[in-house]
Short mmCIF file of C-alpha atoms in Angstrom, two decimals:
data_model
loop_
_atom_site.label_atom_id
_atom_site.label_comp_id
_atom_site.label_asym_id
_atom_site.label_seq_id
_atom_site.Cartn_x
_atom_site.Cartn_y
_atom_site.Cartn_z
CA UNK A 135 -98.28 -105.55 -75.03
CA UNK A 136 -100.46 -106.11 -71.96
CA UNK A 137 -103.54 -103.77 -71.20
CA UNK A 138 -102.90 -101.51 -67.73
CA UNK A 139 -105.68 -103.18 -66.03
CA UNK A 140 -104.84 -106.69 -66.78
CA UNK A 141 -100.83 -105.55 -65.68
CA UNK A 142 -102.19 -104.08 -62.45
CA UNK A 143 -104.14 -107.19 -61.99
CA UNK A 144 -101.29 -109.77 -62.54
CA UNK A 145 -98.83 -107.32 -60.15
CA UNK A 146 -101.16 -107.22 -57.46
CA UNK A 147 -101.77 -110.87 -57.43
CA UNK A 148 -98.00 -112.03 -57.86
CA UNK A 149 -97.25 -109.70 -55.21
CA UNK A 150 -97.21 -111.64 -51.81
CA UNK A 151 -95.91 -109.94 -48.72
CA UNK A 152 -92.98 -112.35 -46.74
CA UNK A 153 -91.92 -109.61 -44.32
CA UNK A 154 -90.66 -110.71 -40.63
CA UNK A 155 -92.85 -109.07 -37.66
CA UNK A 156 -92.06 -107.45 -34.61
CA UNK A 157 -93.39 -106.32 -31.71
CA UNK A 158 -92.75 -102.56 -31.16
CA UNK A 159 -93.36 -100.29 -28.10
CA UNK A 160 -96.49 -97.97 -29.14
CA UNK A 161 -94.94 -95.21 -30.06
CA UNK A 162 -92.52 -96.50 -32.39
CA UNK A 163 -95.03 -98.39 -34.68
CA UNK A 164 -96.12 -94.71 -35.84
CA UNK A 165 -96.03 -95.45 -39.87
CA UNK A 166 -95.91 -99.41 -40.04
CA UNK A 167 -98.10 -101.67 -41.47
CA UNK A 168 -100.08 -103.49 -38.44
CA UNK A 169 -99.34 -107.26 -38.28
CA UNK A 170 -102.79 -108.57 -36.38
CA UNK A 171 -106.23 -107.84 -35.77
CA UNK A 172 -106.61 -105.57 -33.02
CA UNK A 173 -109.81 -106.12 -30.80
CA UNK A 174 -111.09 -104.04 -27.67
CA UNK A 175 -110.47 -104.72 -24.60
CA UNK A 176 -112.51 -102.42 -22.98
CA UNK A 177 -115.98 -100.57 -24.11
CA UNK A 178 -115.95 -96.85 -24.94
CA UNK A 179 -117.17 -94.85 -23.43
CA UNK A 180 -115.74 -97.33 -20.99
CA UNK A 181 -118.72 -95.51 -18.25
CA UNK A 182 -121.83 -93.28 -18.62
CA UNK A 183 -120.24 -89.66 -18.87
CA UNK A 184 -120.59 -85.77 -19.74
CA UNK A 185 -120.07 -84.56 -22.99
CA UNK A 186 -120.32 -80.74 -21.83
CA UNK A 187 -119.13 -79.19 -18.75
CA UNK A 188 -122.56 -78.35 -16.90
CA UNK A 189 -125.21 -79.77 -14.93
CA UNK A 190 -126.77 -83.52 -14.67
CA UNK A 191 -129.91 -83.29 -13.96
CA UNK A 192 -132.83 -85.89 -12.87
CA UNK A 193 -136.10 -85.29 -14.49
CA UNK A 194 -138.04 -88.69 -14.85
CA UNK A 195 -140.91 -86.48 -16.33
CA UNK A 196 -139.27 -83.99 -18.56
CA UNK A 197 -141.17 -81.10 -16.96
CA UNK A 198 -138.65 -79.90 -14.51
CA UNK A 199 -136.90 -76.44 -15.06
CA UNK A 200 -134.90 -75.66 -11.22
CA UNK A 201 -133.11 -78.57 -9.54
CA UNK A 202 -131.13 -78.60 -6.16
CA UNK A 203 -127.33 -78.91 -6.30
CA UNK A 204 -126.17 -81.74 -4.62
CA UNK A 205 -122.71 -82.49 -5.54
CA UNK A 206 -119.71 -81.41 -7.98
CA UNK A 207 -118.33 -83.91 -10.28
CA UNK A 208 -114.81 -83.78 -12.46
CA UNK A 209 -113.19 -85.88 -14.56
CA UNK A 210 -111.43 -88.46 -12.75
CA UNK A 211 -113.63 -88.52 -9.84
CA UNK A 212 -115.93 -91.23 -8.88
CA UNK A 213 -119.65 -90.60 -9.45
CA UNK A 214 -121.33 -91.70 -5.87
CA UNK A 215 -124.67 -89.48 -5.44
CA UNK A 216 -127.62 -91.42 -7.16
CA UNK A 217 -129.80 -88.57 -8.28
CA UNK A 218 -133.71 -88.13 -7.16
CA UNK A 219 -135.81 -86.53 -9.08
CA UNK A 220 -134.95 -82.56 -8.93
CA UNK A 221 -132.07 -82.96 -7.71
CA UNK A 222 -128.62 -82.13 -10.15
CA UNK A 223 -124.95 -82.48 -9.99
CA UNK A 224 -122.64 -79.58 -11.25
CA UNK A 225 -120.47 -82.19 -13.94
CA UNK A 226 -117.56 -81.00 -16.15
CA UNK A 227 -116.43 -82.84 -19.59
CA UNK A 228 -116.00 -86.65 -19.33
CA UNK A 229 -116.78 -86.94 -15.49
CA UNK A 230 -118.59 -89.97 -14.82
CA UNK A 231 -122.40 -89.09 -14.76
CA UNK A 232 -124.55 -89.79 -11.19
CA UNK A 233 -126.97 -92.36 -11.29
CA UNK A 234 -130.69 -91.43 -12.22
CA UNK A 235 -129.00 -88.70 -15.01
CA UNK A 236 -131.75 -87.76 -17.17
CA UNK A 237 -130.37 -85.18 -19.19
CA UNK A 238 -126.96 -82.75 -19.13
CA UNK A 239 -127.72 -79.44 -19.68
CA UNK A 240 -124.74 -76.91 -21.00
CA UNK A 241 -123.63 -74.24 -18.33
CA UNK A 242 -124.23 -71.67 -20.86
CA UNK A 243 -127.97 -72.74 -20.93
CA UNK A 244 -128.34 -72.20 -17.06
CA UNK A 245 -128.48 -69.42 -13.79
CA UNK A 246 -127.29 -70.56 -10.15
CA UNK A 247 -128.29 -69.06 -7.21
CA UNK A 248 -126.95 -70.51 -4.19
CA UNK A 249 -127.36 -74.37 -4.34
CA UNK A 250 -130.13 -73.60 -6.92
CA UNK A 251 -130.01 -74.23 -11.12
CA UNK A 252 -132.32 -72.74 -13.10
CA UNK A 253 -132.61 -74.06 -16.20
CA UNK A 254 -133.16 -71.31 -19.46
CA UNK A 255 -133.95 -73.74 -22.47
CA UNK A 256 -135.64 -77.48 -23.49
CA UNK A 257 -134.21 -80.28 -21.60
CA UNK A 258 -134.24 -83.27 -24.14
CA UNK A 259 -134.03 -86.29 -22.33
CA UNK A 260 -130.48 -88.14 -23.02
CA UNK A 261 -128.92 -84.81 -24.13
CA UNK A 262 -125.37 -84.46 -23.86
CA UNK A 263 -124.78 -87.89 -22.80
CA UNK A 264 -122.12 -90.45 -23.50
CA UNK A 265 -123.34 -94.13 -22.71
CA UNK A 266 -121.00 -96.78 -21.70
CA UNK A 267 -120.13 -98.25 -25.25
CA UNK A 268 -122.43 -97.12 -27.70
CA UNK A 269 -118.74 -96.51 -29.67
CA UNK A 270 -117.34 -99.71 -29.00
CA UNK A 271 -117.80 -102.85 -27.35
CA UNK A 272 -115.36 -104.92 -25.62
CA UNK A 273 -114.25 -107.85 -28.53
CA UNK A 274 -115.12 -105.73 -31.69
CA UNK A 275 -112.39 -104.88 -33.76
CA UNK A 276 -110.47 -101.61 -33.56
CA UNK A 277 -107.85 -102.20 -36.12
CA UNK A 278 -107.49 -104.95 -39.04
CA UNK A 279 -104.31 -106.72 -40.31
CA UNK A 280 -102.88 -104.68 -42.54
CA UNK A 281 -103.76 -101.33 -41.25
CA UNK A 282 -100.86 -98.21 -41.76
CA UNK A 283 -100.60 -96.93 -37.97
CA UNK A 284 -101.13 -93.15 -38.52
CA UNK A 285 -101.88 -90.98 -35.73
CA UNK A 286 -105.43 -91.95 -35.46
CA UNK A 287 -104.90 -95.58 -35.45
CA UNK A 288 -102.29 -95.09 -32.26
CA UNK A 289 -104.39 -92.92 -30.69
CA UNK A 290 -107.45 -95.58 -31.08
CA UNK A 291 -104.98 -98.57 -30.29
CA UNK A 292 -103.73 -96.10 -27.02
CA UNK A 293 -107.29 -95.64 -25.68
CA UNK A 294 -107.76 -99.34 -25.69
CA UNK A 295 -104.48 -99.70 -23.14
CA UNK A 296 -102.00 -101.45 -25.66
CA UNK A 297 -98.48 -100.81 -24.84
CA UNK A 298 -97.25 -102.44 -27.97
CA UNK A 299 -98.21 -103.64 -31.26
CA UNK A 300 -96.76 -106.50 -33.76
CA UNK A 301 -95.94 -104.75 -37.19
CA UNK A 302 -94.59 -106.05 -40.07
CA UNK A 303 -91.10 -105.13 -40.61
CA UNK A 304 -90.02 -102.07 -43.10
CA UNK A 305 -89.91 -103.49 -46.71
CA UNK A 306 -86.28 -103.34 -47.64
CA UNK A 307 -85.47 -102.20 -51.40
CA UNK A 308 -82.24 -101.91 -53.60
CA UNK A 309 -82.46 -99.11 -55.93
CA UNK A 310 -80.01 -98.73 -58.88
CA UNK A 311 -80.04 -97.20 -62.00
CA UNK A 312 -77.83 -98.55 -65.61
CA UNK A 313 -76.59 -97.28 -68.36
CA UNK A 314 -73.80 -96.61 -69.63
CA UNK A 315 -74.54 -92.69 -70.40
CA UNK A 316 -75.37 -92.22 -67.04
CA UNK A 317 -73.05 -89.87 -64.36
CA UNK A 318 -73.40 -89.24 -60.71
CA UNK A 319 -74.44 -85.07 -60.55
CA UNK A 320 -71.63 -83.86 -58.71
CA UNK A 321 -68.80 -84.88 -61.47
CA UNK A 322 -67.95 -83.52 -64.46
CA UNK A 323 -70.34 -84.80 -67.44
CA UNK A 324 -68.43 -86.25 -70.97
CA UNK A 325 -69.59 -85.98 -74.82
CA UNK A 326 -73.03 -88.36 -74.71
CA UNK A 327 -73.48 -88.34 -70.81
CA UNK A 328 -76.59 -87.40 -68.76
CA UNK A 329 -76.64 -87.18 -64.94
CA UNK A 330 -78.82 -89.82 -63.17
CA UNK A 331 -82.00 -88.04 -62.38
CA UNK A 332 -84.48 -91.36 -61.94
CA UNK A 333 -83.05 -92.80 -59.06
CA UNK A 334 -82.90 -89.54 -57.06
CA UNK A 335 -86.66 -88.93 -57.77
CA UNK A 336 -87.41 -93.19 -56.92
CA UNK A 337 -85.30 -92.83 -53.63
CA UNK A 338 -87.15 -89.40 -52.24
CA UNK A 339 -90.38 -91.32 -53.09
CA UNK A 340 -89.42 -94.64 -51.72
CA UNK A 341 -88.47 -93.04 -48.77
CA UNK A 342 -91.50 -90.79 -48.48
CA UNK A 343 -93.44 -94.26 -48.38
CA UNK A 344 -91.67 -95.50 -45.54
CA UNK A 345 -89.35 -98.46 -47.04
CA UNK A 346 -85.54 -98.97 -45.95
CA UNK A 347 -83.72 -98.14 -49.33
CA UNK A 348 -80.39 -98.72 -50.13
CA UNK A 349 -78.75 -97.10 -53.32
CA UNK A 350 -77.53 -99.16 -55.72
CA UNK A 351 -75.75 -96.33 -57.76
CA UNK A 352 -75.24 -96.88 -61.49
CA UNK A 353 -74.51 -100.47 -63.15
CA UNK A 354 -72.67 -100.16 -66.22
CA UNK A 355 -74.10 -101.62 -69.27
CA UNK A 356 -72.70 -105.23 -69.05
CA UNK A 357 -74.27 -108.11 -68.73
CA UNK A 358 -72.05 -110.21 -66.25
CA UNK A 359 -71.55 -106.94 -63.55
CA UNK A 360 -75.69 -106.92 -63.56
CA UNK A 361 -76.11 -110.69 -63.00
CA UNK A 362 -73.84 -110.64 -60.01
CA UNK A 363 -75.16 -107.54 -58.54
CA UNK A 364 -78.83 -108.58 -58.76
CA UNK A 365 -78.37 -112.29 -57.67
CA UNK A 366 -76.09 -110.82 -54.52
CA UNK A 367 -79.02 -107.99 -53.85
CA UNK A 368 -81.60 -110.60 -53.93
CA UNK A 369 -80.43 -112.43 -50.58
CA UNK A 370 -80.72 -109.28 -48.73
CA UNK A 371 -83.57 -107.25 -50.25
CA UNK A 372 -87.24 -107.66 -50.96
CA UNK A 373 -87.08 -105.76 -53.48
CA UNK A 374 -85.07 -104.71 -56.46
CA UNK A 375 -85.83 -101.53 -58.44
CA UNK A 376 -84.17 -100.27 -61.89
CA UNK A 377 -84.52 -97.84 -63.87
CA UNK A 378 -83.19 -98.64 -67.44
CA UNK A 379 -82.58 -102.20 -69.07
CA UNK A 380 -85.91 -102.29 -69.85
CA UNK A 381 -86.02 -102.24 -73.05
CA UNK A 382 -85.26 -104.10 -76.68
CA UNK A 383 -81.67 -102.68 -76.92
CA UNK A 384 -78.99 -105.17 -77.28
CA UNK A 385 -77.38 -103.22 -74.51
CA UNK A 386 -80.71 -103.69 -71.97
CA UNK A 387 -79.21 -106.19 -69.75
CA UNK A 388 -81.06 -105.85 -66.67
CA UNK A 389 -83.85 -108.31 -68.21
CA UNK A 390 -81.57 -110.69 -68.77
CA UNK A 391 -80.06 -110.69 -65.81
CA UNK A 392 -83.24 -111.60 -64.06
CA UNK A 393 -83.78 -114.29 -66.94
CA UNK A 394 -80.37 -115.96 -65.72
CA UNK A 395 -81.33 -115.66 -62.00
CA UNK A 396 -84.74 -116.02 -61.86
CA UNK A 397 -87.79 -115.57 -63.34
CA UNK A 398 -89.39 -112.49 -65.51
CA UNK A 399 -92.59 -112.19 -65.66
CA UNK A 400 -93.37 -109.32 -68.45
CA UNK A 401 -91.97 -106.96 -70.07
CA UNK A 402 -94.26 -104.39 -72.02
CA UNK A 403 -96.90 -102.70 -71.40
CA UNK A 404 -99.89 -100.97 -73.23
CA UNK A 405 -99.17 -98.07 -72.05
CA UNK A 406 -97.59 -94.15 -72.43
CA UNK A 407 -95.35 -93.20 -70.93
CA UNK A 408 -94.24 -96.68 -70.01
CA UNK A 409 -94.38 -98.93 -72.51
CA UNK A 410 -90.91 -100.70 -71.36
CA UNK A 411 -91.98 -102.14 -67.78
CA UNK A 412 -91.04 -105.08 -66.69
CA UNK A 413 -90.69 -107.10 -63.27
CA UNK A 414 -90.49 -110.90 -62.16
CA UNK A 415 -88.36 -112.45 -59.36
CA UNK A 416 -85.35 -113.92 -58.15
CA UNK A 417 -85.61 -116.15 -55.07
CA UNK A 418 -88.19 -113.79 -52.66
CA UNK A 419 -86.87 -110.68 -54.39
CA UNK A 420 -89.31 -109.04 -56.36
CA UNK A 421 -87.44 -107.35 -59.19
CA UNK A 422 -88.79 -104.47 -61.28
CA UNK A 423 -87.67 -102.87 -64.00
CA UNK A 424 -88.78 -99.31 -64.93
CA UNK A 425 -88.08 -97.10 -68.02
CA UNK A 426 -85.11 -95.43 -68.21
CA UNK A 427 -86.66 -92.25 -69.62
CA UNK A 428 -87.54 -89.98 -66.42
CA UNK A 429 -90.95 -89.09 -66.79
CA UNK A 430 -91.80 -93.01 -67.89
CA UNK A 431 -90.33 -93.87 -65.00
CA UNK A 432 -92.15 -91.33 -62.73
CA UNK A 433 -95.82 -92.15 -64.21
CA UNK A 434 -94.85 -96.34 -63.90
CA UNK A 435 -93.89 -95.69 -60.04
CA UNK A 436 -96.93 -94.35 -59.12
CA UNK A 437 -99.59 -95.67 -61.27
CA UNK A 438 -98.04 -99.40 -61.58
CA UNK A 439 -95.33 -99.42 -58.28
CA UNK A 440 -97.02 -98.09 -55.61
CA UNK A 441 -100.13 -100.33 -55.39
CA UNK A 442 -97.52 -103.55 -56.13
CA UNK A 443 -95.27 -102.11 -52.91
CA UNK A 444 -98.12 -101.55 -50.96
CA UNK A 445 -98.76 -104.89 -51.35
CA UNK A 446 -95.56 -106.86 -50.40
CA UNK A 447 -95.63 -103.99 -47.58
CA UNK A 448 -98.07 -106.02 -45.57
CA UNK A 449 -100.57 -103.24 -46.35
CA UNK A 450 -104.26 -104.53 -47.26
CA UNK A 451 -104.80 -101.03 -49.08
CA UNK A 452 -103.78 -101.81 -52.11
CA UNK A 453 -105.34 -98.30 -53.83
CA UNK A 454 -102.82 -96.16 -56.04
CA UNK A 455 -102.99 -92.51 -56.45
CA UNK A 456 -106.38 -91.19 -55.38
CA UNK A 457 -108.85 -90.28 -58.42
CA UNK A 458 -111.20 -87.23 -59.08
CA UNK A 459 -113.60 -86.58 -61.85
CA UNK A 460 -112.22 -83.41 -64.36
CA UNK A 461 -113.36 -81.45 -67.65
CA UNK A 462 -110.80 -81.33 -70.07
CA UNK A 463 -109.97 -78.05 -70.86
CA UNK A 464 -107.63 -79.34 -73.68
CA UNK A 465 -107.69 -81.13 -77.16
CA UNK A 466 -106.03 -84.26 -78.45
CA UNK A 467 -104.98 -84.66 -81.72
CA UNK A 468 -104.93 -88.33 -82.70
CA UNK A 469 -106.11 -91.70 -80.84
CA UNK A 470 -103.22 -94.26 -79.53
CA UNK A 471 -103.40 -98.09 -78.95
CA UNK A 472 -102.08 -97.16 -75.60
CA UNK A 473 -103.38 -96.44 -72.47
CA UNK A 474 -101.94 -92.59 -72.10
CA UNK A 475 -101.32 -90.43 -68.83
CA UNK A 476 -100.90 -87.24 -69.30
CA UNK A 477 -99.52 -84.06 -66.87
CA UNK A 478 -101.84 -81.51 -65.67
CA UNK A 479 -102.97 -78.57 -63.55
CA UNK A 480 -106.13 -79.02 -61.77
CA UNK A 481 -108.60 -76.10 -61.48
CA UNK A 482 -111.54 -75.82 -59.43
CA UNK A 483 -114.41 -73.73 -59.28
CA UNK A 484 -118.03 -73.78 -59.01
CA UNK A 485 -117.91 -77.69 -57.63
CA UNK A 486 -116.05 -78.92 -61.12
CA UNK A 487 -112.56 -79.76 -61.62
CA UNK A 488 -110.80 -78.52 -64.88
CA UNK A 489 -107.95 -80.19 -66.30
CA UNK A 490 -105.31 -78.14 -67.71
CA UNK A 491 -102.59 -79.81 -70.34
CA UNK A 492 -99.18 -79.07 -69.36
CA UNK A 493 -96.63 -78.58 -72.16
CA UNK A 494 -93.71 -80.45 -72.90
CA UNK A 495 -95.02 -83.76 -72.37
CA UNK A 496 -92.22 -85.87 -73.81
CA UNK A 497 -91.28 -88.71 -71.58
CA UNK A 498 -87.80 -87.37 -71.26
CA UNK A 499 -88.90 -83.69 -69.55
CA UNK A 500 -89.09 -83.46 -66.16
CA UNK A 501 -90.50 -80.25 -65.17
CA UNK A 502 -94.45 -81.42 -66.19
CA UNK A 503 -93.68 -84.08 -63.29
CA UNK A 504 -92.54 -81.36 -60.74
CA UNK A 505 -95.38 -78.37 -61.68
CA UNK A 506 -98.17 -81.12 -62.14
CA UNK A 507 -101.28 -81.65 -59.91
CA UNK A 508 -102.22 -84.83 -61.44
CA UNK A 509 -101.85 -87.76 -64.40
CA UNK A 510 -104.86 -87.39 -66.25
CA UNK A 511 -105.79 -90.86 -68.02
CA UNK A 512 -106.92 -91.01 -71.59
CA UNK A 513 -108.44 -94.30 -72.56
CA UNK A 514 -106.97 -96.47 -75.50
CA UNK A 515 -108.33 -95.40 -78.60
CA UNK A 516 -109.43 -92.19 -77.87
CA UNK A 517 -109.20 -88.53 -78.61
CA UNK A 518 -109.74 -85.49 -76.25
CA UNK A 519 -112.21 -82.76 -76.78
CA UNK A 520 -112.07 -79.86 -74.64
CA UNK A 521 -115.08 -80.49 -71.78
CA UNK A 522 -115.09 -84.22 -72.11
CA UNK A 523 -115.40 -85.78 -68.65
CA UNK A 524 -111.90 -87.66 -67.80
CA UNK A 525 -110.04 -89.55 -64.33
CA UNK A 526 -107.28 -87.74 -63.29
CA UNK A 527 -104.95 -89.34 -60.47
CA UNK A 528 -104.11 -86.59 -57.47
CA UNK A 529 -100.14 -86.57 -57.21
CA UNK A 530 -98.66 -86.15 -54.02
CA UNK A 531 -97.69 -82.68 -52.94
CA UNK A 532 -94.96 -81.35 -50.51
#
């Protein structure tokens, strides 16, 4: 069996991203992964302006308190008075600021009378005051390869004046679960049957994470149907998912379906839930083969999946499920050779997080997966006292 960190280690670095690019109008690259370094074309602020709607004032010596009115500036106007000493412009938000500008002082802080300001608190020179590109200078980078465009990187790539971006394209996976106790929910279930849960739960997440999926449906438990689907799915996809043929059985054929086609690279893992992942290739298809048991499956998608996906993505955060510090509130009875995750609720009070142990934390029972805030790791080796200080991974929530 292979330690988690040396897995995660061997996943990431196998995992190479050969996706396509193309160049998409701004506002349909929301989500993708950017495809180049973006650099600035412009400095910001691109000119001197105000940062509060009020007065710019001129006051070389910082002892002035009344200034004369000699012009009103907005936004989108031009700023063409060059200020003397005394002298003040009324200026709104983000109008360009008059030469000679000292200081802006709020309109809140000030009392006109006729084409007179008087001024009712400290002038600090430079206050209010947004210099011509003490943000940003024209050449430095905005945005590195790599980047996911969310709102704020759009909105930093629109202020720059690009019209479109070069993204890699969506990474396109093949999801299909075997076995042959398996049934589609919708139909009528037989003596030994179970309805597909796993690759309901992998295509809501897959999809969540942006990726084109197609669903696979169910392979039957035979060894030549699996070969041919797998080799066929590997000239389209990038990726191929299972969950189930993971394991020892004589009737695990996914494994050796990849072994025919391609290439596996491992296939267990020091781990619980878990212990039966595997993934390797055929052709550019990375294939990977998760535990058929539900909640195996669920922990090995997010703790082992999602940083490999992120990776052939394009995406140069490679970071799983986000960590904080917790208390156990819980005991363990006996130490494992395996690295364990483990479903709880997540207190917090007083500036600590508590860990609460779910029940019913068999690998085959769903309902820790759905009420659970987090995984909560428990080294190799170890038992859990009640206050010891453990990593829990956040979940994602609705």
């Amino acid at each position: 069996m292979i330690d988690f960190d040396i897995a995660l280690q061997q996943l990431l670095e196998g995992s190479v991203c050969r996706l396509k690019t193309v160049r998409l109008p701004l506002a349909q690259a929301a989500g993708r992964i950017l495809a180049e370094d973006l650099n600035a074309r412009y400095p910001s602020p691109m000119f001197d302006n105000s940062a509060m709607d009020g007065y710019a004032v001129c006051d070389p010596d910082g002892v002035l308190n009344e200034f004369h009115i000699i012009d009103r500036i907005q936004a989108g106007d031009p700023a063409a008075v060059c200020l003397a000493a005394g002298e003040a412009a009324r200026i709104f938000t983000g109008a360009p600021l008059p030469k000679n500008t000292t200081a802006v002082v709020m309109q809140e802080q000030t009392q006109v009378s006729g084409d007179k300001v008087q001024v009712n608190a400290e002038i600090k020179a430079g206050q209010n005051m947004r210099l011509q590109a003490e943000e940003i200078q024209i050449g430095q980078q905005l945005l590195e390869k790599g980047n996911r465009l969310d709102s704020a990187a759009l909105g930093l790539a629109a202020s720059q004046g690009y019209a479109e971006l070069t993204v890699y394209q969506p990474l396109k996976v093949w999801l299909v679960s075997t076995g042959n106790e398996l049934a589609e929910p919708g139909t009528p279930l037989s003596d030994g049957m179970i309805y597909d849960s796993n690759r309901y739960q992998l295509l809501a997440w897959l999809l969540d994470l942006g990726f084109e999926v197609t669903d696979g449906g169910i392979l039957a438990d035979n060894l030549a149907q699996t070969g041919e689907a797998v080799e066929k799915a590997a000239q389209t996809y990038d990726v191929i998912i299972s969950s189930g043929g993971a394991s020892v059985g004589e009737a695990d054929y996914m494994k050796q379906a990849v072994e025919q086609s391609g290439r596996l690279i491992t296939q267990t893992l020091a781990i619980k839930p878990g212990k039966p992942f595997a993934w390797g290739e055929i052709g550019n298809s990375t294939v990977f083969i998760l535990p058929g048991n539900p909640v195996a499956a669920f922990v090995t998608a997010h703790m082992l999946l999602l940083p490999a996906l992120k990776r052939l993505s394009g995406s140069k955060n490679t970071q799983g499920l986000p960590t904080v510090p917790v208390c156990a509130a819980f005991d363990t009875r006996k130490a494992i050779k395996r690295r364990e995750f483990l479903r709880v609720k997540l207190e917090h009070s007083e500036g600590q997080t508590t860990a609460h142990l779910l029940p019913n934390q068999g690998s085959a029972m769903l309902t820790t997966c759905h009420t659970a805030d987090a995984l909560c790791e428990v080294p190799v080796g170890q038992t859990v006292t009640a206050g010891m200080k453990l990593t829990a991974y956040l979940l994602p929530k609705g």
